[in-house]
């Protein structure tokens, strides 16, 4: 087992990564302050890992909420089902929520914890690669609104993150690839050497080699922890972690949440960011080709849906959280492995990218 | 004009109290960081004060959301109407929300600000006495759930609070009295001299004497600011501000939100807290009588609704936010002007009070 610490003063917490961690209750119980816990999971994950999770909670009063599976259910109505369960089971301010599942379960459970009785504790047990390397770490929680992704939410840090790499064995290939998109992201924004490692080891990752997966997860969490520790509430550099996300969120919203997986939309979005960076004269054509290449090696889509027009993109991108005083900021690449947050791009170049006139 | 500062480090903010403040845009504009604002108000307040509020925002891009009036609308569905307006009007992270109205508008607008894009700025312009002396100060925001009051929410401090005492001239008598309940509360929990002042000046308050009202508001805000500065997130002494609220919330929920005004339910709740304190041997019969007397002088109800049974109270009180690990804590009075937070009361005595067997 490897352990990282996300350093946020009194909100600091450990991230444990390794095989068989779901069997080690001593990793979880020190982080449960009261006498009760509520597990939130979904219909896909419950048959696989709920029993093991409940065993972690032996001796506590606990119950379970099982949500429908999918990004399409990450909304206020389903969130309200969690609140109703919490009230019916008399959860109080000392109750700890346990998020058992992928990014949707983690984001919704975290937001329920942020807002129930103005804030209670929670623990992340991510079961998808995407949740392990990205959404379970850093305290971003929330739900979608029909008019925009993650538009309702809070910063609320968990008490600990427990990453059992064994749970990747039951993950669908498509979900595994979607997670790799966020791993590649860390290489593209701040780690050219990791990008090279990923290029060399992509087949091992796709074959679920435990050693390769553990390294990729550890390195990703290290990057995430470093960036979040420096800028918890995204007043600056944390926005770099959103490389490809503004384009990607537009794809997810336009295509209907859940039709494109988040990681798939981000992969395509990162290629579009690379294309715009090339239009700005920052990336060479080879760098864009390399970005496409490494994502394609992970079986990820690299072209936006043909039915989306430039206007579709513009409409959804105009409500992005990185818009400030009406000005859109984007994450673009100065070189492979170095990204910046900037409002200083050529709108005509953006239009060419969105209209696929490049 | 008098100005108080609520001291919370980098989250500190001023509370301005005086006549005609809605005409003084220089009090508001320094606290608006971006170029846009959205006013949230209700159907009752909009015809009275929306125009003046919009004049405060001259030069900014601004729009308005008008909610239905009443505690019954303080729920997730109406909150979602605010989110929809914010997204449709392209509000971004630099947009400031302006809460113009009573406690319901303030709590909901504050919570919308806490959760929209994971947190944006807001300003409180309370127009009811209750909101001026209590809910607009201190950063408690939220909405009700059918199973419990204020069960969904966040701590989110405003950028400033603007209290224009002129707006009390249009307040209904019943609302004025409800506000006085929270003023009396400060006397009961921590200020016997203020209690005496209130007893002497009650008729002036009911007659809306501006000088008396300004003093009562200033003193109340001073108490609130002191308590909140010492315990922002209610890990201890802030709970004292909830004297009478656990009983009161049960009345509000059982009778249907809005049928009893919050201040009316709190008045009755404070009498019940006094009765239980007497049962515990802490208050004399005279002190309980005095508590009833001062609230009755403000035309407030001091007896629980006859149709509520002890079981009704118990059911609603079991989901109170002051329950910890299954144990109910209550605010009780050691003497007039001195209250404590305690789980150490006799359950049989509580039962007698709830069953009206005293």
Coordinates of N, CA and C in Angstrom, one line a residue, chain A residues 3-171:
Chain A
X3 N 0.7 5.5 0.6 CA -0.2 6.6 1.1 C 0.4 8.0 0.8
X4 N -0.5 8.8 0.3 CA -0.2 10.2 0.0 C -1.0 11.0 1.0
X5 N -0.5 12.2 1.3 CA -1.2 13.1 2.2 C -1.6 14.4 1.3
X6 N -2.9 14.7 1.3 CA -3.3 16.0 0.7 C -3.2 17.0 1.8
X7 N -2.3 18.0 1.6 CA -1.9 18.9 2.7 C -2.8 20.2 2.6
X8 N -3.8 20.2 3.5 CA -4.7 21.4 3.5 C -4.9 21.9 4.9
X9 N -3.8 21.9 5.7 CA -4.0 22.4 7.1 C -4.9 21.4 7.9
X10 N -5.9 22.0 8.5 CA -6.7 21.2 9.4 C -7.7 20.3 8.5
X11 N -7.7 20.6 7.2 CA -8.6 19.8 6.3 C -7.7 18.7 5.5
X12 N -6.5 18.5 6.0 CA -5.6 17.5 5.3 C -6.2 16.1 5.5
X13 N -5.9 15.2 4.5 CA -6.4 13.8 4.6 C -5.5 12.9 3.8
X14 N -5.5 11.6 4.2 CA -4.7 10.6 3.5 C -5.4 10.0 2.3
X15 N -4.6 9.6 1.3 CA -5.1 8.9 0.2 C -4.3 7.6 0.2
X16 N -5.0 6.5 0.4 CA -4.4 5.2 0.5 C -4.6 4.5 -0.9
X17 N -3.6 3.9 -1.4 CA -3.7 3.2 -2.7 C -3.0 1.8 -2.6
X18 N -3.8 0.8 -3.0 CA -3.2 -0.5 -3.0 C -4.2 -1.6 -3.3
X19 N -3.8 -2.9 -3.2 CA -4.7 -4.0 -3.5 C -5.3 -4.4 -2.2
X20 N -6.5 -4.8 -2.2 CA -7.2 -5.4 -1.0 C -7.5 -4.5 0.1
X21 N -7.5 -3.2 -0.2 CA -7.7 -2.2 0.9 C -9.2 -2.3 1.4
X22 N -10.1 -2.7 0.6 CA -11.5 -2.8 1.1 C -11.6 -3.9 2.2
X23 N -10.6 -4.7 2.4 CA -10.6 -5.6 3.5 C -10.0 -5.0 4.8
X24 N -9.5 -3.8 4.7 CA -8.7 -3.3 5.9 C -9.4 -2.2 6.6
X25 N -10.3 -2.6 7.6 CA -11.1 -1.6 8.2 C -10.3 -0.6 9.0
X26 N -9.1 -1.0 9.4 CA -8.3 0.0 10.2 C -7.9 1.2 9.4
X27 N -8.1 1.2 8.1 CA -7.8 2.4 7.3 C -9.0 3.3 7.3
X28 N -10.2 2.8 7.6 CA -11.4 3.6 7.5 C -11.9 4.1 8.9
X29 N -11.9 3.2 9.8 CA -12.6 3.5 11.1 C -12.0 4.7 11.8
X30 N -10.7 5.0 11.8 CA -10.2 6.2 12.5 C -10.8 7.5 12.0
X31 N -11.3 7.4 10.7 CA -11.8 8.6 10.1 C -13.3 8.8 10.3
X32 N -13.9 7.9 11.1 CA -15.4 8.0 11.4 C -15.5 8.5 12.8
X33 N -16.0 9.7 13.0 CA -16.0 10.4 14.3 C -17.2 10.0 15.2
X34 N -18.3 9.8 14.5 CA -19.5 9.5 15.3 C -19.8 8.0 15.4
X35 N -21.0 7.7 15.6 CA -21.4 6.3 15.8 C -22.2 5.7 14.6
X36 N -22.4 6.5 13.6 CA -23.2 6.1 12.5 C -22.6 6.5 11.1
X37 N -23.0 5.6 10.1 CA -22.5 5.9 8.8 C -23.6 5.5 7.8
X38 N -23.6 6.2 6.6 CA -24.5 5.9 5.5 C -23.7 5.7 4.3
X39 N -23.8 4.5 3.7 CA -23.1 4.2 2.4 C -24.0 4.7 1.3
X40 N -23.4 5.4 0.3 CA -24.2 5.8 -0.9 C -23.5 5.1 -2.1
X41 N -24.2 4.3 -2.8 CA -23.6 3.6 -4.0 C -24.6 3.5 -5.1
X42 N -24.3 2.7 -6.1 CA -25.3 2.6 -7.2 C -25.6 1.2 -7.5
X43 N -26.6 1.0 -8.4 CA -27.1 -0.4 -8.7 C -26.0 -1.3 -9.4
X44 N -25.0 -0.7 -10.0 CA -23.9 -1.5 -10.6 C -22.9 -1.9 -9.6
X45 N -22.5 -1.0 -8.7 CA -21.4 -1.2 -7.8 C -21.9 -2.0 -6.5
X46 N -23.2 -1.8 -6.1 CA -23.7 -2.5 -4.9 C -23.5 -4.0 -4.9
X47 N -23.8 -4.7 -6.0 CA -23.7 -6.2 -6.0 C -22.2 -6.6 -5.9
X48 N -21.3 -5.7 -6.3 CA -19.9 -6.1 -6.3 C -19.1 -5.8 -5.0
X49 N -19.4 -4.6 -4.4 CA -18.5 -4.1 -3.3 C -19.3 -3.6 -2.1
X50 N -20.6 -3.7 -2.1 CA -21.3 -3.2 -0.9 C -21.1 -4.0 0.3
X51 N -21.1 -5.4 0.1 CA -20.9 -6.2 1.3 C -19.6 -6.0 2.0
X52 N -18.5 -5.9 1.2 CA -17.2 -5.6 1.8 C -17.2 -4.3 2.5
X53 N -17.9 -3.3 1.9 CA -17.9 -2.0 2.5 C -18.6 -2.0 3.8
X54 N -19.7 -2.7 3.9 CA -20.5 -2.8 5.1 C -19.7 -3.5 6.2
X55 N -18.9 -4.5 5.8 CA -18.0 -5.1 6.8 C -17.0 -4.1 7.4
X56 N -16.6 -3.1 6.6 CA -15.7 -2.1 7.2 C -16.4 -1.4 8.3
X57 N -17.7 -1.4 8.4 CA -18.5 -0.5 9.3 C -19.0 -1.3 10.5
X58 N -18.5 -2.5 10.7 CA -19.0 -3.4 11.8 C -18.9 -2.6 13.1
X59 N -20.0 -2.7 13.9 CA -20.0 -2.0 15.2 C -20.6 -0.6 15.1
X60 N -20.8 -0.1 13.9 CA -21.4 1.2 13.7 C -22.9 1.0 13.3
X61 N -23.7 1.9 13.7 CA -25.1 1.9 13.1 C -24.9 2.4 11.6
X62 N -25.4 1.6 10.7 CA -25.2 2.0 9.3 C -26.4 1.6 8.4
X63 N -26.5 2.3 7.3 CA -27.6 2.0 6.3 C -27.0 2.3 4.9
X64 N -27.8 2.1 3.9 CA -27.3 2.2 2.5 C -28.4 2.9 1.6
X65 N -27.9 3.8 0.8 CA -28.7 4.3 -0.3 C -28.2 3.8 -1.6
X66 N -29.0 3.2 -2.5 CA -28.6 2.7 -3.8 C -29.2 3.6 -4.9
X67 N -28.4 4.3 -5.6 CA -28.8 5.2 -6.6 C -28.8 4.5 -8.0
X68 N -29.7 5.0 -8.9 CA -29.5 4.5 -10.3 C -28.1 4.9 -10.8
X69 N -27.6 4.1 -11.8 CA -26.2 4.3 -12.3 C -26.2 5.2 -13.5
X70 N -25.4 6.3 -13.5 CA -25.2 7.1 -14.7 C -25.2 8.6 -14.4
X71 N -24.4 9.3 -15.3 CA -24.3 10.7 -15.2 C -25.7 11.4 -15.3
X72 N -26.6 10.7 -16.1 CA -28.0 11.3 -16.2 C -28.7 11.4 -14.9
X73 N -28.3 10.7 -13.9 CA -28.9 10.8 -12.6 C -28.2 11.7 -11.6
X74 N -27.2 12.4 -12.1 CA -26.5 13.3 -11.2 C -27.2 14.7 -11.2
X75 N -28.4 14.7 -10.5 CA -29.2 15.9 -10.5 C -29.8 16.2 -9.1
X76 N -30.5 17.3 -9.0 CA -31.1 17.7 -7.7 C -32.1 16.7 -7.2
X77 N -32.9 16.1 -8.1 CA -33.9 15.1 -7.7 C -33.3 13.9 -7.0
X78 N -32.3 13.3 -7.6 CA -31.6 12.2 -7.0 C -30.9 12.5 -5.8
X79 N -30.3 13.7 -5.8 CA -29.7 14.2 -4.5 C -30.7 14.3 -3.4
X80 N -31.9 14.7 -3.7 CA -33.0 14.8 -2.7 C -33.3 13.4 -2.2
X81 N -33.2 12.4 -3.0 CA -33.4 11.0 -2.5 C -32.4 10.7 -1.3
X82 N -31.2 11.2 -1.5 CA -30.2 11.0 -0.4 C -30.6 11.7 0.8
X83 N -31.0 13.0 0.7 CA -31.4 13.8 1.9 C -32.6 13.1 2.6
X84 N -33.5 12.6 1.8 CA -34.7 11.9 2.4 C -34.3 10.7 3.2
X85 N -33.4 9.9 2.6 CA -32.9 8.7 3.3 C -32.2 9.2 4.6
X86 N -31.4 10.2 4.5 CA -30.6 10.7 5.7 C -31.6 11.1 6.8
X87 N -32.7 11.8 6.4 CA -33.6 12.3 7.4 C -34.5 11.1 8.0
X88 N -34.9 10.2 7.1 CA -35.7 9.0 7.5 C -34.8 8.1 8.5
X89 N -33.5 8.0 8.2 CA -32.7 7.2 9.1 C -32.1 8.0 10.2
X90 N -32.6 9.2 10.4 CA -32.2 10.0 11.6 C -30.7 10.3 11.6
X91 N -30.1 10.5 10.4 CA -28.7 10.9 10.3 C -28.5 12.2 11.0
X92 N -27.4 12.4 11.8 CA -27.2 13.7 12.4 C -25.9 14.3 12.0
X93 N -25.5 15.4 12.7 CA -24.2 16.0 12.2 C -23.0 15.2 12.4
X94 N -23.1 14.1 13.2 CA -21.9 13.3 13.4 C -21.9 12.0 12.5
X95 N -22.9 11.9 11.7 CA -23.0 10.8 10.8 C -21.9 11.0 9.6
X96 N -21.3 9.9 9.2 CA -20.3 10.0 8.1 C -20.9 9.3 6.9
X97 N -20.9 10.0 5.7 CA -21.3 9.3 4.5 C -20.1 8.6 3.9
X98 N -20.4 7.5 3.2 CA -19.3 6.8 2.5 C -19.7 6.7 1.0
X99 N -18.9 7.3 0.2 CA -19.2 7.3 -1.3 C -18.5 6.1 -1.9
X100 N -19.3 5.1 -2.3 CA -18.8 3.9 -2.9 C -19.2 3.8 -4.4
X101 N -18.3 4.1 -5.3 CA -18.6 4.1 -6.7 C -17.7 5.0 -7.5
X102 N -18.2 5.4 -8.7 CA -17.4 6.2 -9.6 C -17.6 7.7 -9.3
X103 N -17.3 8.5 -10.3 CA -17.3 10.0 -10.1 C -18.7 10.5 -9.8
X104 N -19.8 9.9 -10.4 CA -21.1 10.4 -10.1 C -21.5 10.2 -8.7
X105 N -21.3 9.0 -8.2 CA -21.6 8.7 -6.8 C -20.7 9.6 -5.8
X106 N -19.4 9.7 -6.2 CA -18.5 10.5 -5.3 C -19.0 12.0 -5.3
X107 N -19.3 12.6 -6.4 CA -19.6 14.0 -6.5 C -20.9 14.2 -5.7
X108 N -21.9 13.3 -5.9 CA -23.2 13.5 -5.3 C -23.2 13.3 -3.8
X109 N -22.5 12.2 -3.4 CA -22.3 11.9 -2.0 C -21.6 13.1 -1.3
X110 N -20.5 13.5 -1.9 CA -19.7 14.6 -1.4 C -20.6 15.9 -1.2
X111 N -21.5 16.1 -2.2 CA -22.3 17.3 -2.1 C -23.4 17.1 -1.1
X112 N -23.9 15.9 -1.0 CA -24.9 15.7 0.1 C -24.3 15.9 1.4
X113 N -23.0 15.5 1.6 CA -22.3 15.7 2.9 C -22.0 17.1 3.1
X114 N -21.7 17.9 2.0 CA -21.4 19.3 2.2 C -22.7 20.1 2.6
X115 N -23.9 19.6 2.2 CA -25.1 20.4 2.4 C -26.0 19.9 3.5
X116 N -25.9 18.6 3.8 CA -26.8 18.0 4.8 C -26.5 18.7 6.2
X117 N -27.5 19.3 6.8 CA -27.3 20.0 8.1 C -26.1 20.9 8.0
X118 N -25.9 21.5 6.9 CA -24.8 22.5 6.6 C -23.4 21.9 6.7
X119 N -23.3 20.5 6.5 CA -22.0 19.9 6.4 C -21.7 18.8 7.4
X120 N -21.5 17.6 6.9 CA -21.1 16.5 7.7 C -19.9 15.8 7.0
X121 N -19.3 14.8 7.7 CA -18.1 14.2 7.2 C -18.4 13.2 6.1
X122 N -17.4 12.9 5.2 CA -17.6 11.8 4.3 C -16.3 11.2 3.9
X123 N -16.3 10.0 3.3 CA -15.1 9.2 2.9 C -15.3 8.8 1.5
X124 N -14.3 8.8 0.7 CA -14.4 8.4 -0.7 C -13.8 7.0 -0.9
X125 N -14.6 6.1 -1.4 CA -14.1 4.8 -1.9 C -14.4 4.7 -3.3
X126 N -13.5 5.2 -4.2 CA -13.7 5.2 -5.6 C -13.5 3.8 -6.2
X127 N -14.4 3.5 -7.2 CA -14.3 2.1 -7.8 C -14.0 2.2 -9.3
X128 N -13.9 3.4 -9.8 CA -13.5 3.5 -11.2 C -12.2 4.2 -11.3
X129 N -11.5 4.0 -12.4 CA -10.2 4.6 -12.6 C -10.3 6.2 -12.6
X130 N -11.4 6.6 -13.3 CA -11.6 8.1 -13.3 C -11.7 8.7 -11.9
X131 N -12.5 8.0 -11.1 CA -12.8 8.6 -9.7 C -11.5 8.5 -8.9
X132 N -10.7 7.4 -9.1 CA -9.5 7.2 -8.4 C -8.4 8.3 -8.7
X133 N -8.3 8.7 -9.9 CA -7.2 9.6 -10.3 C -7.7 11.0 -10.3
X134 N -9.0 11.3 -10.2 CA -9.4 12.6 -10.4 C -10.5 13.0 -9.3
X135 N -11.7 12.5 -9.6 CA -12.8 13.2 -8.8 C -12.9 12.9 -7.3
X136 N -12.3 11.8 -6.9 CA -12.4 11.5 -5.5 C -11.4 12.3 -4.6
X137 N -10.4 12.9 -5.3 CA -9.4 13.7 -4.6 C -9.6 15.2 -4.8
X138 N -9.6 16.0 -3.8 CA -9.6 17.5 -4.0 C -10.9 18.2 -3.6
X139 N -12.0 17.5 -3.2 CA -13.1 18.1 -2.6 C -14.1 18.8 -3.5
X140 N -14.0 18.7 -4.8 CA -15.0 19.3 -5.7 C -16.2 18.3 -5.6
X141 N -17.4 18.9 -5.2 CA -18.6 18.0 -5.2 C -19.7 18.8 -5.9
X142 N -20.7 18.1 -6.3 CA -21.8 18.8 -6.9 C -22.7 17.9 -7.8
X143 N -23.7 18.6 -8.4 CA -24.6 17.9 -9.3 C -24.8 18.8 -10.6
X144 N -25.3 18.2 -11.6 CA -25.6 18.9 -12.9 C -26.9 19.6 -12.8
X145 N -27.0 20.7 -13.6 CA -28.3 21.3 -13.9 C -28.5 21.1 -15.4
X146 N -29.8 21.0 -15.9 CA -30.0 20.7 -17.3 C -29.3 21.7 -18.2
X147 N -29.0 22.9 -17.7 CA -28.3 23.9 -18.5 C -26.8 23.9 -18.3
X148 N -26.2 23.0 -17.5 CA -24.8 23.0 -17.4 C -24.3 22.0 -16.4
X149 N -23.1 21.5 -16.7 CA -22.6 20.4 -15.8 C -21.9 21.0 -14.5
X150 N -22.1 20.3 -13.4 CA -21.5 20.7 -12.1 C -21.8 22.1 -11.8
X151 N -22.9 22.6 -12.1 CA -23.2 24.1 -11.9 C -23.7 24.3 -10.4
X152 N -24.1 23.2 -9.7 CA -24.5 23.4 -8.3 C -23.6 22.5 -7.5
X153 N -22.9 23.1 -6.5 CA -22.0 22.3 -5.8 C -21.2 23.0 -4.7
X154 N -20.2 22.4 -4.1 CA -19.5 23.0 -3.0 C -18.1 22.4 -3.0
X155 N -17.1 23.1 -2.4 CA -15.8 22.5 -2.1 C -16.0 21.9 -0.7
X156 N -15.8 20.6 -0.6 CA -16.0 19.9 0.7 C -15.0 18.7 0.7
X157 N -14.0 18.8 1.5 CA -13.0 17.7 1.5 C -13.4 16.5 2.2
X158 N -13.1 15.3 1.7 CA -13.4 14.1 2.5 C -12.4 13.9 3.6
X159 N -12.7 12.9 4.5 CA -11.8 12.6 5.7 C -10.7 11.7 5.2
X160 N -11.0 10.9 4.2 CA -9.9 10.0 3.6 C -10.4 9.5 2.3
X161 N -9.4 9.1 1.5 CA -9.7 8.4 0.2 C -9.1 7.0 0.2
X162 N -9.9 6.0 -0.1 CA -9.5 4.6 0.0 C -9.5 4.1 -1.4
X163 N -8.4 3.8 -2.0 CA -8.4 3.4 -3.4 C -7.9 1.9 -3.5
X164 N -8.9 1.0 -3.6 CA -8.5 -0.4 -3.7 C -8.4 -0.8 -5.2
X165 N -7.2 -1.0 -5.7 CA -7.0 -1.2 -7.1 C -7.7 -2.5 -7.6
X166 N -8.0 -3.4 -6.7 CA -8.7 -4.6 -7.1 C -10.0 -4.3 -7.7
X167 N -10.6 -3.2 -7.3 CA -12.0 -2.9 -7.8 C -11.9 -2.6 -9.3
X168 N -10.7 -2.3 -9.9 CA -10.6 -2.1 -11.3 C -10.9 -3.4 -12.1
X169 N -10.7 -4.5 -11.5 CA -10.9 -5.8 -12.2 C -12.3 -6.0 -12.8
X170 N -13.3 -5.3 -12.2 CA -14.7 -5.4 -12.7 C -15.1 -4.3 -13.5
X171 N -14.2 -3.4 -13.8 CA -14.5 -2.2 -14.6 C -14.6 -2.5 -16.1

